[in-house]
């Protein structure tokens, strides 16, 4: 591999806030926030909205995640306008 063109690849904790679940893996993502893991080391932590623990496909529970009123914006934009 050529020097200086690849991003740093190291341990990162991904935290699913919806399911209160976190897992340690390796990634090129970084974060200013850190967390102390069970092994006593401190790792950067990246918060995610949905992971395999809270995703409807894996859990079987349908859940609507509406960020920033996307449904309302769609309905306003494409709503029928009076009469026909």
JSON list of C-alpha atoms in Angstrom, two decimals:
[
{"chain": "A", "resi": 1, "resn": "UNK", "atom": "CA", "xyz": [0.00, 0.00, 0.00]},
{"chain": "A", "resi": 2, "resn": "UNK", "atom": "CA", "xyz": [1.17, 3.52, -0.73]},
{"chain": "A", "resi": 3, "resn": "UNK", "atom": "CA", "xyz": [1.99, 5.68, 2.25]},
{"chain": "A", "resi": 4, "resn": "UNK", "atom": "CA", "xyz": [-0.16, 8.68, 3.18]},
{"chain": "A", "resi": 5, "resn": "UNK", "atom": "CA", "xyz": [-3.23, 8.05, 0.97]},
{"chain": "A", "resi": 6, "resn": "UNK", "atom": "CA", "xyz": [-5.28, 5.71, 3.17]},
{"chain": "A", "resi": 7, "resn": "UNK", "atom": "CA", "xyz": [-7.39, 6.83, 6.15]},
{"chain": "A", "resi": 8, "resn": "UNK", "atom": "CA", "xyz": [-6.48, 5.59, 9.62]},
{"chain": "A", "resi": 9, "resn": "UNK", "atom": "CA", "xyz": [-8.11, 2.24, 10.40]},
{"chain": "A", "resi": 10, "resn": "UNK", "atom": "CA", "xyz": [-8.63, 1.41, 14.06]},
{"chain": "A", "resi": 11, "resn": "UNK", "atom": "CA", "xyz": [-11.00, 0.35, 16.82]},
{"chain": "A", "resi": 12, "resn": "UNK", "atom": "CA", "xyz": [-14.28, 2.34, 17.10]},
{"chain": "A", "resi": 13, "resn": "UNK", "atom": "CA", "xyz": [-17.40, 1.83, 19.22]},
{"chain": "A", "resi": 14, "resn": "UNK", "atom": "CA", "xyz": [-20.73, 2.16, 17.38]},
{"chain": "A", "resi": 15, "resn": "UNK", "atom": "CA", "xyz": [-23.62, 2.98, 19.72]},
{"chain": "A", "resi": 16, "resn": "UNK", "atom": "CA", "xyz": [-27.29, 2.51, 18.82]},
{"chain": "A", "resi": 17, "resn": "UNK", "atom": "CA", "xyz": [-29.14, 5.01, 21.00]},
{"chain": "A", "resi": 18, "resn": "UNK", "atom": "CA", "xyz": [-32.60, 3.62, 20.15]},
{"chain": "A", "resi": 19, "resn": "UNK", "atom": "CA", "xyz": [-31.77, 0.12, 21.44]},
{"chain": "A", "resi": 20, "resn": "UNK", "atom": "CA", "xyz": [-29.21, 1.11, 24.09]},
{"chain": "A", "resi": 21, "resn": "UNK", "atom": "CA", "xyz": [-26.67, -1.20, 22.44]},
{"chain": "A", "resi": 22, "resn": "UNK", "atom": "CA", "xyz": [-23.01, -0.70, 21.55]},
{"chain": "A", "resi": 23, "resn": "UNK", "atom": "CA", "xyz": [-20.39, -2.82, 19.82]},
{"chain": "A", "resi": 24, "resn": "UNK", "atom": "CA", "xyz": [-16.66, -2.51, 19.27]},
{"chain": "A", "resi": 25, "resn": "UNK", "atom": "CA", "xyz": [-15.30, -2.99, 15.76]},
{"chain": "A", "resi": 26, "resn": "UNK", "atom": "CA", "xyz": [-12.65, -1.54, 13.44]},
{"chain": "A", "resi": 27, "resn": "UNK", "atom": "CA", "xyz": [-13.43, 1.29, 11.08]},
{"chain": "A", "resi": 28, "resn": "UNK", "atom": "CA", "xyz": [-12.04, 4.37, 9.36]},
{"chain": "A", "resi": 29, "resn": "UNK", "atom": "CA", "xyz": [-14.72, 6.56, 11.00]},
{"chain": "A", "resi": 30, "resn": "UNK", "atom": "CA", "xyz": [-13.60, 8.87, 13.79]},
{"chain": "A", "resi": 31, "resn": "UNK", "atom": "CA", "xyz": [-15.30, 10.97, 16.41]},
{"chain": "A", "resi": 32, "resn": "UNK", "atom": "CA", "xyz": [-14.44, 13.62, 18.97]},
{"chain": "A", "resi": 33, "resn": "UNK", "atom": "CA", "xyz": [-16.57, 11.75, 21.55]},
{"chain": "A", "resi": 34, "resn": "UNK", "atom": "CA", "xyz": [-15.00, 8.85, 23.42]},
{"chain": "A", "resi": 35, "resn": "UNK", "atom": "CA", "xyz": [-16.22, 6.04, 25.65]},
{"chain": "A", "resi": 36, "resn": "UNK", "atom": "CA", "xyz": [-14.48, 3.75, 28.10]},
{"chain": "A", "resi": 37, "resn": "UNK", "atom": "CA", "xyz": [-15.07, 0.15, 27.02]},
{"chain": "A", "resi": 38, "resn": "UNK", "atom": "CA", "xyz": [-15.29, -2.94, 29.26]},
{"chain": "A", "resi": 39, "resn": "UNK", "atom": "CA", "xyz": [-11.62, -3.76, 28.60]},
{"chain": "A", "resi": 40, "resn": "UNK", "atom": "CA", "xyz": [-10.57, -0.48, 30.28]},
{"chain": "A", "resi": 41, "resn": "UNK", "atom": "CA", "xyz": [-9.44, 1.26, 27.07]},
{"chain": "A", "resi": 42, "resn": "UNK", "atom": "CA", "xyz": [-10.95, 4.47, 25.72]},
{"chain": "A", "resi": 43, "resn": "UNK", "atom": "CA", "xyz": [-12.26, 4.40, 22.14]},
{"chain": "A", "resi": 44, "resn": "UNK", "atom": "CA", "xyz": [-13.95, 6.93, 19.83]},
{"chain": "A", "resi": 45, "resn": "UNK", "atom": "CA", "xyz": [-17.73, 6.44, 19.79]},
{"chain": "A", "resi": 46, "resn": "UNK", "atom": "CA", "xyz": [-20.04, 6.98, 16.79]},
{"chain": "A", "resi": 47, "resn": "UNK", "atom": "CA", "xyz": [-23.80, 7.26, 17.49]},
{"chain": "A", "resi": 48, "resn": "UNK", "atom": "CA", "xyz": [-26.09, 5.65, 14.90]},
{"chain": "A", "resi": 49, "resn": "UNK", "atom": "CA", "xyz": [-29.88, 5.84, 14.52]},
{"chain": "A", "resi": 50, "resn": "UNK", "atom": "CA", "xyz": [-30.46, 2.22, 13.51]},
{"chain": "A", "resi": 51, "resn": "UNK", "atom": "CA", "xyz": [-28.36, -0.93, 13.83]},
{"chain": "A", "resi": 52, "resn": "UNK", "atom": "CA", "xyz": [-29.10, -4.62, 13.45]},
{"chain": "A", "resi": 53, "resn": "UNK", "atom": "CA", "xyz": [-30.54, -4.63, 16.99]},
{"chain": "A", "resi": 54, "resn": "UNK", "atom": "CA", "xyz": [-33.21, -1.99, 16.25]},
{"chain": "A", "resi": 55, "resn": "UNK", "atom": "CA", "xyz": [-33.77, -2.39, 12.48]},
{"chain": "A", "resi": 56, "resn": "UNK", "atom": "CA", "xyz": [-37.35, -3.49, 11.66]},
{"chain": "A", "resi": 57, "resn": "UNK", "atom": "CA", "xyz": [-36.15, -6.13, 9.19]},
{"chain": "A", "resi": 58, "resn": "UNK", "atom": "CA", "xyz": [-34.23, -8.00, 11.89]},
{"chain": "A", "resi": 59, "resn": "UNK", "atom": "CA", "xyz": [-36.58, -7.36, 14.82]},
{"chain": "A", "resi": 60, "resn": "UNK", "atom": "CA", "xyz": [-39.89, -7.92, 13.01]},
{"chain": "A", "resi": 61, "resn": "UNK", "atom": "CA", "xyz": [-41.31, -4.74, 14.52]},
{"chain": "A", "resi": 62, "resn": "UNK", "atom": "CA", "xyz": [-42.42, -2.02, 12.12]},
{"chain": "A", "resi": 63, "resn": "UNK", "atom": "CA", "xyz": [-41.38, 1.39, 13.41]},
{"chain": "A", "resi": 64, "resn": "UNK", "atom": "CA", "xyz": [-41.65, 4.75, 11.70]},
{"chain": "A", "resi": 65, "resn": "UNK", "atom": "CA", "xyz": [-38.54, 6.89, 11.98]},
{"chain": "A", "resi": 66, "resn": "UNK", "atom": "CA", "xyz": [-39.49, 10.36, 10.81]},
{"chain": "A", "resi": 67, "resn": "UNK", "atom": "CA", "xyz": [-36.57, 12.74, 10.99]},
{"chain": "A", "resi": 68, "resn": "UNK", "atom": "CA", "xyz": [-37.20, 16.41, 10.32]},
{"chain": "A", "resi": 69, "resn": "UNK", "atom": "CA", "xyz": [-40.86, 15.95, 9.30]},
{"chain": "A", "resi": 70, "resn": "UNK", "atom": "CA", "xyz": [-40.21, 14.24, 5.96]},
{"chain": "A", "resi": 71, "resn": "UNK", "atom": "CA", "xyz": [-43.73, 12.82, 5.76]},
{"chain": "A", "resi": 72, "resn": "UNK", "atom": "CA", "xyz": [-45.35, 16.20, 6.43]},
{"chain": "A", "resi": 73, "resn": "UNK", "atom": "CA", "xyz": [-43.10, 17.88, 3.87]},
{"chain": "A", "resi": 74, "resn": "UNK", "atom": "CA", "xyz": [-44.03, 15.25, 1.27]},
{"chain": "A", "resi": 75, "resn": "UNK", "atom": "CA", "xyz": [-47.76, 15.62, 1.98]},
{"chain": "A", "resi": 76, "resn": "UNK", "atom": "CA", "xyz": [-47.58, 19.40, 1.70]},
{"chain": "A", "resi": 77, "resn": "UNK", "atom": "CA", "xyz": [-45.67, 19.27, -1.55]},
{"chain": "A", "resi": 78, "resn": "UNK", "atom": "CA", "xyz": [-47.82, 16.66, -3.31]},
{"chain": "A", "resi": 79, "resn": "UNK", "atom": "CA", "xyz": [-51.21, 17.15, -1.67]},
{"chain": "A", "resi": 80, "resn": "UNK", "atom": "CA", "xyz": [-54.23, 17.46, -3.97]},
{"chain": "A", "resi": 81, "resn": "UNK", "atom": "CA", "xyz": [-55.10, 21.07, -4.50]},
{"chain": "A", "resi": 82, "resn": "UNK", "atom": "CA", "xyz": [-58.84, 21.69, -4.28]},
{"chain": "A", "resi": 83, "resn": "UNK", "atom": "CA", "xyz": [-61.50, 19.98, -6.39]},
{"chain": "A", "resi": 84, "resn": "UNK", "atom": "CA", "xyz": [-60.23, 17.78, -9.17]}
]
